[in-house]
The first five atom37 places (N, CA, C, CB, O) and aatype in JSON, in Angstrom:
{
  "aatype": [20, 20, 20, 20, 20, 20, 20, 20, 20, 20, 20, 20, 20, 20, 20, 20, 20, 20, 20, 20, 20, 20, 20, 20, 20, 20, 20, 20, 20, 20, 20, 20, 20, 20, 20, 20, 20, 20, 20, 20, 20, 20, 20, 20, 20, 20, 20, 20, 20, 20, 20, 20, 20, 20, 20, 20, 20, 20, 20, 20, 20, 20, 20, 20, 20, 20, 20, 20, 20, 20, 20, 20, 20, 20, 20, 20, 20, 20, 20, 20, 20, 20, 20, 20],
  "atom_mask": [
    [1, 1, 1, 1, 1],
    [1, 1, 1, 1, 1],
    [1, 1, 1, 1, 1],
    [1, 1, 1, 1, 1],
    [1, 1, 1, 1, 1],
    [1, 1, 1, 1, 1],
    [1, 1, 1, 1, 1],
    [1, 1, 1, 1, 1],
    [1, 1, 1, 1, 1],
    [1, 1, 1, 1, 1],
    [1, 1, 1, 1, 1],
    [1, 1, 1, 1, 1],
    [1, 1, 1, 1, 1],
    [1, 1, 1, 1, 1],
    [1, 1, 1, 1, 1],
    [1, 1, 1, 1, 1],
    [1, 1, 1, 1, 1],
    [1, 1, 1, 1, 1],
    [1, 1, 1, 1, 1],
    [1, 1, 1, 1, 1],
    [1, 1, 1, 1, 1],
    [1, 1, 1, 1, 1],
    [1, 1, 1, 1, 1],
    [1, 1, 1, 1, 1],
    [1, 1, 1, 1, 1],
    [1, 1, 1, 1, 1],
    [1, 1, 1, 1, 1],
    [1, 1, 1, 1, 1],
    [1, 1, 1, 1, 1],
    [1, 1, 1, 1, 1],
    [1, 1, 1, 1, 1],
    [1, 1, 1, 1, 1],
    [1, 1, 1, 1, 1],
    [1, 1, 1, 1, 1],
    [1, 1, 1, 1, 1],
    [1, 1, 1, 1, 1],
    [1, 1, 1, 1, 1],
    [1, 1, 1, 1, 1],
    [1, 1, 1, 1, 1],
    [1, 1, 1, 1, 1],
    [1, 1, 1, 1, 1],
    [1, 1, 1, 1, 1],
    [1, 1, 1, 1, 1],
    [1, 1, 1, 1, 1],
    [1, 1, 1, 1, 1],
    [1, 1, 1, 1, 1],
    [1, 1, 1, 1, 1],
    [1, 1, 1, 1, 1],
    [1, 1, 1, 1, 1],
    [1, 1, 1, 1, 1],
    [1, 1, 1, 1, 1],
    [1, 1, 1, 1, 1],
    [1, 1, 1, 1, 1],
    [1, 1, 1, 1, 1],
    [1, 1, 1, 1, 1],
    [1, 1, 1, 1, 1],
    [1, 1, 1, 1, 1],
    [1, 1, 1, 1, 1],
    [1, 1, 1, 1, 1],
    [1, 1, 1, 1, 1],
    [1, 1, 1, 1, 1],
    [1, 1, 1, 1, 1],
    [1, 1, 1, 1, 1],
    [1, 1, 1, 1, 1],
    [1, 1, 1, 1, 1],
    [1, 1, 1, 1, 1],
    [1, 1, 1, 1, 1],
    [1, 1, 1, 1, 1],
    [1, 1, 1, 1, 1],
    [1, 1, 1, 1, 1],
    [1, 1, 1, 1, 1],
    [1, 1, 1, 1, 1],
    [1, 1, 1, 1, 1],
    [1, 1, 1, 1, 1],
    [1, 1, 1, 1, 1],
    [1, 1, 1, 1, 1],
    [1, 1, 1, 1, 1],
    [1, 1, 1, 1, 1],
    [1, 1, 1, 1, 1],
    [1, 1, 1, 1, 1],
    [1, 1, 1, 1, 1],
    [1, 1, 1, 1, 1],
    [1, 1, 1, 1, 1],
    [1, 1, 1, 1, 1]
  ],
  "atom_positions": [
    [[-162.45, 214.27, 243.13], [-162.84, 212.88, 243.02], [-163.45, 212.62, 241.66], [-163.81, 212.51, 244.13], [-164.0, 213.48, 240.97]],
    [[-163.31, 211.32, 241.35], [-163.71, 211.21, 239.55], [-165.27, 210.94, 240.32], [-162.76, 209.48, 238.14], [-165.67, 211.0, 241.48]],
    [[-165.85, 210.65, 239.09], [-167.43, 210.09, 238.88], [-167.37, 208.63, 239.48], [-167.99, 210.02, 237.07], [-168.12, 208.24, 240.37]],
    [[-166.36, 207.85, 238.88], [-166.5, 206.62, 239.39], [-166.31, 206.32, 240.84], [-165.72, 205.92, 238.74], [-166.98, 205.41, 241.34]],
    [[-165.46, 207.01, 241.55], [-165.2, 207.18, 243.38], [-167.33, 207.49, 244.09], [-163.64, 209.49, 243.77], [-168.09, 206.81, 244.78]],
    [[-167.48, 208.99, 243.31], [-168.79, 208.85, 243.93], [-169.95, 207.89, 243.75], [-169.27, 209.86, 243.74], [-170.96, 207.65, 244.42]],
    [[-169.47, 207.43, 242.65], [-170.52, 206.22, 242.51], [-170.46, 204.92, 243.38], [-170.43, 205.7, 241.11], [-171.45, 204.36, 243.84]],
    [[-169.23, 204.54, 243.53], [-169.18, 203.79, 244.42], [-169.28, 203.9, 246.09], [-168.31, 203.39, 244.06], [-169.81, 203.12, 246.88]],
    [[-168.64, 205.05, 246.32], [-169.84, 205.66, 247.62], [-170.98, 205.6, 247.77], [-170.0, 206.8, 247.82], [-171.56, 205.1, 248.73]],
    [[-171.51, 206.17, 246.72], [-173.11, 206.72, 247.19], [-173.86, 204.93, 246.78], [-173.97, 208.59, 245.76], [-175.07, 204.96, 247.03]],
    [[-173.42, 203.57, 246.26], [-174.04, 202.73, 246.31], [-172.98, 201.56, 246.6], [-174.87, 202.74, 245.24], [-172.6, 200.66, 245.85]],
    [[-172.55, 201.92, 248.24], [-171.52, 201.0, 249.01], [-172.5, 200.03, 250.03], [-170.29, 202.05, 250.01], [-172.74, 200.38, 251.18]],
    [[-172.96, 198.96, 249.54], [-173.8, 198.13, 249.98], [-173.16, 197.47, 251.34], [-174.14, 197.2, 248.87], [-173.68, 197.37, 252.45]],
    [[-171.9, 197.04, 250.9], [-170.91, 196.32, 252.39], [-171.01, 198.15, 253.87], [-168.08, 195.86, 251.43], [-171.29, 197.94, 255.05]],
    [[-170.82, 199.13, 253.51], [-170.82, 200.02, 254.69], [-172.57, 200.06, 255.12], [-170.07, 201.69, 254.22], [-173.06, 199.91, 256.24]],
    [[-173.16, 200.28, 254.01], [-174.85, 200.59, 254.55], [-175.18, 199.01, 255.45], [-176.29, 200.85, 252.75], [-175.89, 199.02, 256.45]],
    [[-174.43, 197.5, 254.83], [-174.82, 196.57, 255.91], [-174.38, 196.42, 256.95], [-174.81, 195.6, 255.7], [-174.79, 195.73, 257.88]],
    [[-173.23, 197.29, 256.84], [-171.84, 196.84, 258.29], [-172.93, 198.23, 259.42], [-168.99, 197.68, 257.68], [-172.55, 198.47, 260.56]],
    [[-173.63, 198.61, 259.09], [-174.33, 199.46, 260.56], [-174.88, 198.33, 261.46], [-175.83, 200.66, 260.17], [-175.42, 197.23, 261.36]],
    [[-174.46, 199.19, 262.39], [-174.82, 198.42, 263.9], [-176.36, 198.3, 263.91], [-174.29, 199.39, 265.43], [-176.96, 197.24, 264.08]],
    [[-176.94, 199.51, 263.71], [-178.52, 199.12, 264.13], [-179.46, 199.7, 262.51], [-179.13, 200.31, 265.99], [-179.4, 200.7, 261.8]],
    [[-180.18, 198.55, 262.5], [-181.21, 198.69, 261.7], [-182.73, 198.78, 262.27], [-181.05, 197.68, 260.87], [-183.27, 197.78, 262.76]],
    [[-183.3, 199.85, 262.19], [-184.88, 200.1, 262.57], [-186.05, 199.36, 261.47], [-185.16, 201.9, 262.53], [-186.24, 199.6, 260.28]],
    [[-186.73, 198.37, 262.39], [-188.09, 197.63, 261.61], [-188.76, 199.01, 261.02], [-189.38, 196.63, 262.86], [-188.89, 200.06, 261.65]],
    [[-189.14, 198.76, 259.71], [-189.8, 199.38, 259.24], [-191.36, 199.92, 259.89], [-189.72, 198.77, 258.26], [-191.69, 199.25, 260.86]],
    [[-192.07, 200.72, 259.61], [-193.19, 201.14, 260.66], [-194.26, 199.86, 260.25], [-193.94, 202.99, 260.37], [-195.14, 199.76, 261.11]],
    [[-194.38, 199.0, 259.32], [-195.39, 198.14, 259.19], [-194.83, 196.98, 259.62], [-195.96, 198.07, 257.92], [-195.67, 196.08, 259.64]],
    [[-193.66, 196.6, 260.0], [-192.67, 195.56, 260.66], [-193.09, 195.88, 262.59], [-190.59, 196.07, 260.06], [-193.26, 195.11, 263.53]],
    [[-193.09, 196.85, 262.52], [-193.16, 197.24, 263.92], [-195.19, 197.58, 264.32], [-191.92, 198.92, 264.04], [-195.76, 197.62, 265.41]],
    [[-195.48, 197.68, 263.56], [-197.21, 197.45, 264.09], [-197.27, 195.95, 263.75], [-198.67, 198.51, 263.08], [-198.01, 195.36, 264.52]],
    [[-196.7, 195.15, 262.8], [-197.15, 193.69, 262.62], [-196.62, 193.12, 264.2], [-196.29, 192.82, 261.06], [-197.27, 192.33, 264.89]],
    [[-195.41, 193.65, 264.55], [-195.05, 192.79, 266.1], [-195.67, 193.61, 267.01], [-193.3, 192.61, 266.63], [-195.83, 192.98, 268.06]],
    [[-196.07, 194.7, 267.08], [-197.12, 194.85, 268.06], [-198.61, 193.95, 267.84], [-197.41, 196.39, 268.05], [-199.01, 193.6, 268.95]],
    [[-199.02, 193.74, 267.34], [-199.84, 193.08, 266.98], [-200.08, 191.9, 267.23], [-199.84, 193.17, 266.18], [-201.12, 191.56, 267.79]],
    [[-199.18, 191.09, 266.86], [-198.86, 189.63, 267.25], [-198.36, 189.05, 268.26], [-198.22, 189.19, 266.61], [-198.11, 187.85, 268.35]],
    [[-198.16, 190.06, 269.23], [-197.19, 190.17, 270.27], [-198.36, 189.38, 271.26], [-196.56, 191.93, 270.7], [-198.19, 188.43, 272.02]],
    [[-199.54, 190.12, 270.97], [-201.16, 189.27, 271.76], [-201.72, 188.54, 271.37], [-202.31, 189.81, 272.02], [-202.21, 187.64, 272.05]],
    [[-201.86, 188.66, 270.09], [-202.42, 187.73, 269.32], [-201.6, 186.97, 267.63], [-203.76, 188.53, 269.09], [-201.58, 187.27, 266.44]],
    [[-201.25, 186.28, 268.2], [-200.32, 185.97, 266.84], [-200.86, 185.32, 265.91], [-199.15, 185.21, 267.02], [-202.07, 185.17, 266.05]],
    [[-200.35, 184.83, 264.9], [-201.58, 184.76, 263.3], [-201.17, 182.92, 263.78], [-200.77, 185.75, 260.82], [-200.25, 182.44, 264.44]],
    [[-202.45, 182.26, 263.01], [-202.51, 181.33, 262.45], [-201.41, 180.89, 261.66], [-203.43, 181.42, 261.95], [-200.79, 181.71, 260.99]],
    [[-201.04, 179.41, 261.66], [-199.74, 179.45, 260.06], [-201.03, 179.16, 259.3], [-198.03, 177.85, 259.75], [-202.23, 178.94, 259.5]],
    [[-199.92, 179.33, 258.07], [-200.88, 179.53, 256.38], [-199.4, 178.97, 255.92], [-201.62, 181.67, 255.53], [-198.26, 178.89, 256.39]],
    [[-200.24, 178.56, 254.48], [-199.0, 177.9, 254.03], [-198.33, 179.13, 253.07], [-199.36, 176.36, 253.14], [-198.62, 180.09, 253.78]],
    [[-197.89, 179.47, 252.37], [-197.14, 180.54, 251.7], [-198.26, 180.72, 250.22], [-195.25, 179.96, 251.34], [-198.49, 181.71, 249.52]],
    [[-198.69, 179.58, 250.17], [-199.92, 179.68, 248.66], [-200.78, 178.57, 248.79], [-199.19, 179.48, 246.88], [-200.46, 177.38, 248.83]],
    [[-202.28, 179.25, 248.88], [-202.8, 177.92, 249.19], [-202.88, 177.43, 247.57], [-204.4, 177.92, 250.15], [-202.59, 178.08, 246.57]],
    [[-203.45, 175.9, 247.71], [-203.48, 175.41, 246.47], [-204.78, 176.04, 245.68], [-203.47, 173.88, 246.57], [-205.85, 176.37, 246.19]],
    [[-204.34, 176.13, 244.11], [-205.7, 176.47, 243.6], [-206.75, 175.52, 243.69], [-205.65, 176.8, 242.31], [-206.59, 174.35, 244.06]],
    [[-207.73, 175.98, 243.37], [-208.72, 175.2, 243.05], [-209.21, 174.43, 241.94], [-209.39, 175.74, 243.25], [-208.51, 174.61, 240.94]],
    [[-210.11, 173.67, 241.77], [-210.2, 173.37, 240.59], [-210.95, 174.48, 239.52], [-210.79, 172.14, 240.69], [-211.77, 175.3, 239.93]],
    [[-210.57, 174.41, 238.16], [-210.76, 175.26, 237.35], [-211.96, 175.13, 236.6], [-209.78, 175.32, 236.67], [-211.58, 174.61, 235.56]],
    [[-213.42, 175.33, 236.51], [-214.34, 175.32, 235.88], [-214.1, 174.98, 234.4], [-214.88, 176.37, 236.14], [-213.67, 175.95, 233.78]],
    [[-214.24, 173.97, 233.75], [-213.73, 174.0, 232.16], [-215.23, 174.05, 231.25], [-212.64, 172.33, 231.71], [-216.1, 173.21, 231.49]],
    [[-215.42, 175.05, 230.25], [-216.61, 175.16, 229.5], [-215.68, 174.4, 228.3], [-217.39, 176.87, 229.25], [-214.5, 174.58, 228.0]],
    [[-216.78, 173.39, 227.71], [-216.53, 173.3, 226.62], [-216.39, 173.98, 225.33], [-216.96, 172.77, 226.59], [-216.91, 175.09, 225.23]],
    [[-215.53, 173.31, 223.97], [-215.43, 174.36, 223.45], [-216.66, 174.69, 222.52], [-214.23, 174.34, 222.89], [-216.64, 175.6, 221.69]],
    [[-217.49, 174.05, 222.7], [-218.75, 174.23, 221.74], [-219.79, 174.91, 222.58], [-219.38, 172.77, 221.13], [-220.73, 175.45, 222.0]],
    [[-219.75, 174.93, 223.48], [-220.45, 176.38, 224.53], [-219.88, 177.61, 224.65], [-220.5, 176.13, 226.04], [-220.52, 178.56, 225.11]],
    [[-218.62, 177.71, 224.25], [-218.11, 179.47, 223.86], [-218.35, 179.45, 222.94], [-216.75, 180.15, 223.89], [-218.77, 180.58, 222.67]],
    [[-218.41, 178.58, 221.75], [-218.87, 178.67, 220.07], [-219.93, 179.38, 220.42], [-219.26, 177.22, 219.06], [-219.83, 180.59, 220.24]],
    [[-221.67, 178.67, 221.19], [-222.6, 178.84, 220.7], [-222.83, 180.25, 221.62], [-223.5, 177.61, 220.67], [-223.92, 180.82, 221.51]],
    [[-221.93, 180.74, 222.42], [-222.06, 182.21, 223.05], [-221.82, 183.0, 222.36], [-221.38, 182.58, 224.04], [-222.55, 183.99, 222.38]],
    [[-220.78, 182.96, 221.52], [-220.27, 183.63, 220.84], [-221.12, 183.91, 219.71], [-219.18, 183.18, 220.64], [-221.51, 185.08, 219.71]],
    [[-221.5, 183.3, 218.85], [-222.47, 183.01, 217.93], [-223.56, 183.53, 218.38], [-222.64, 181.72, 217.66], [-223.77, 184.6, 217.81]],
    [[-224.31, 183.28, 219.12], [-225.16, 184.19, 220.04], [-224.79, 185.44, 220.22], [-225.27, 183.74, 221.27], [-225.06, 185.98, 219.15]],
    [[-224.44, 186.02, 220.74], [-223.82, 187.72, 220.75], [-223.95, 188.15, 219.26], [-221.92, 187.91, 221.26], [-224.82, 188.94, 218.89]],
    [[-223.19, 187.68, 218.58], [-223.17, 188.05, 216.81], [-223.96, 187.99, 216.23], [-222.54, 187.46, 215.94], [-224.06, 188.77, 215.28]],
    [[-224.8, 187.18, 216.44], [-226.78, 187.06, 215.77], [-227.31, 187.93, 216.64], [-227.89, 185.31, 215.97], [-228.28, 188.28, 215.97]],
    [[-227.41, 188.65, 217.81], [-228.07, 189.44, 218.86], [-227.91, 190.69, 217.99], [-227.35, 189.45, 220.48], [-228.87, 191.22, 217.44]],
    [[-226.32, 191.23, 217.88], [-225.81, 191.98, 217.38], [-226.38, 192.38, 216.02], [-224.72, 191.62, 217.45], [-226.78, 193.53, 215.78]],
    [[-226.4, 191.45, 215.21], [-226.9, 191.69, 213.48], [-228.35, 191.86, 213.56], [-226.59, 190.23, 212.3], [-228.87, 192.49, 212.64]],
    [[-229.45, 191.22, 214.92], [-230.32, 192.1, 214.7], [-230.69, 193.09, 215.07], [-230.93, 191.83, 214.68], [-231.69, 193.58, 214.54]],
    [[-230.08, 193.72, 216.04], [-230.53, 194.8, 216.72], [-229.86, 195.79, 215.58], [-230.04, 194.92, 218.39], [-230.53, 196.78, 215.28]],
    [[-228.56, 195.58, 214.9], [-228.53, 196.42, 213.76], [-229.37, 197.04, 212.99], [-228.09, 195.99, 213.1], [-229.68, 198.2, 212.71]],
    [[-229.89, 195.12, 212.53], [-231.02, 195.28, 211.55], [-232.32, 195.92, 212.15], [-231.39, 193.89, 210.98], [-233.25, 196.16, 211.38]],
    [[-232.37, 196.1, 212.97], [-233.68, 196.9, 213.96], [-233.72, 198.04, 213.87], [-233.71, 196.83, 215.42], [-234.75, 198.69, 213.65]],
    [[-232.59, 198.5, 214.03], [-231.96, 199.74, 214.42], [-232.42, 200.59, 213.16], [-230.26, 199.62, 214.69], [-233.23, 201.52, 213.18]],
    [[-231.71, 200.08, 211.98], [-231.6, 200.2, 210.79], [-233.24, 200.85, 209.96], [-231.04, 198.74, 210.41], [-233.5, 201.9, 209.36]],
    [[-234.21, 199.41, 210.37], [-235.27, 199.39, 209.83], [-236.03, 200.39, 210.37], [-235.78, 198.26, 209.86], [-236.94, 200.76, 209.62]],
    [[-235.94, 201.05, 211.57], [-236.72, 202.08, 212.19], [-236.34, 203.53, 211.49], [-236.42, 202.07, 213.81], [-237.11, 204.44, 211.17]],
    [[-234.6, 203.42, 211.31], [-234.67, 205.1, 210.96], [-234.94, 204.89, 210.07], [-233.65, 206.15, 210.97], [-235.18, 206.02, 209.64]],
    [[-235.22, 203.93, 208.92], [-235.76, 204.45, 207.45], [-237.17, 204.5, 207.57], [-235.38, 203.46, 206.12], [-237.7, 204.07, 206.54]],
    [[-237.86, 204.79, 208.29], [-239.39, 204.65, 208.22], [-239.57, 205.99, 208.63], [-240.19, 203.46, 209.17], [-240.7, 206.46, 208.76]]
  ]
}
């Protein structure tokens, strides 16, 4: 048989669907045991987001800016101690 015969065997999608019986997967088969007593609530598929908190852009400026002055002095701190 060439290469191309086994290839098309070993990924023959029409014979693997034409089987008579297909077994629920083991988490298919505890979800219907499960629900079988108690079945879920509907949900919608995505709930909607929410609204999005918006910071202005001059309050990440002055955070930012902040961190970087925090930063330059603790340098400068840092700095001034080991030379002493």
């Amino acid at each position: 048989m060439s290469e191309q015969d086994d290839w098309e065997r070993e990924f023959d999608h029409r014979w693997a669907n034409s089987a008579e019986h297909k077994e629920p997967s083991a988490r298919a088969r505890m979800l219907a045991a499960r629900w079988k007593e108690n079945p879920p609530d509907p949900a919608p598929f995505r709930a909607d987001p929410g609204p999005v908190p918006r910071r202005s852009s001059w309050v990440s400026t002055a955070v930012v800016l902040g961190c970087v002055a925090a930063v330059i002095v603790l340098l400068g701190y840092a700095q001034m101690r080991s030379s002493h």
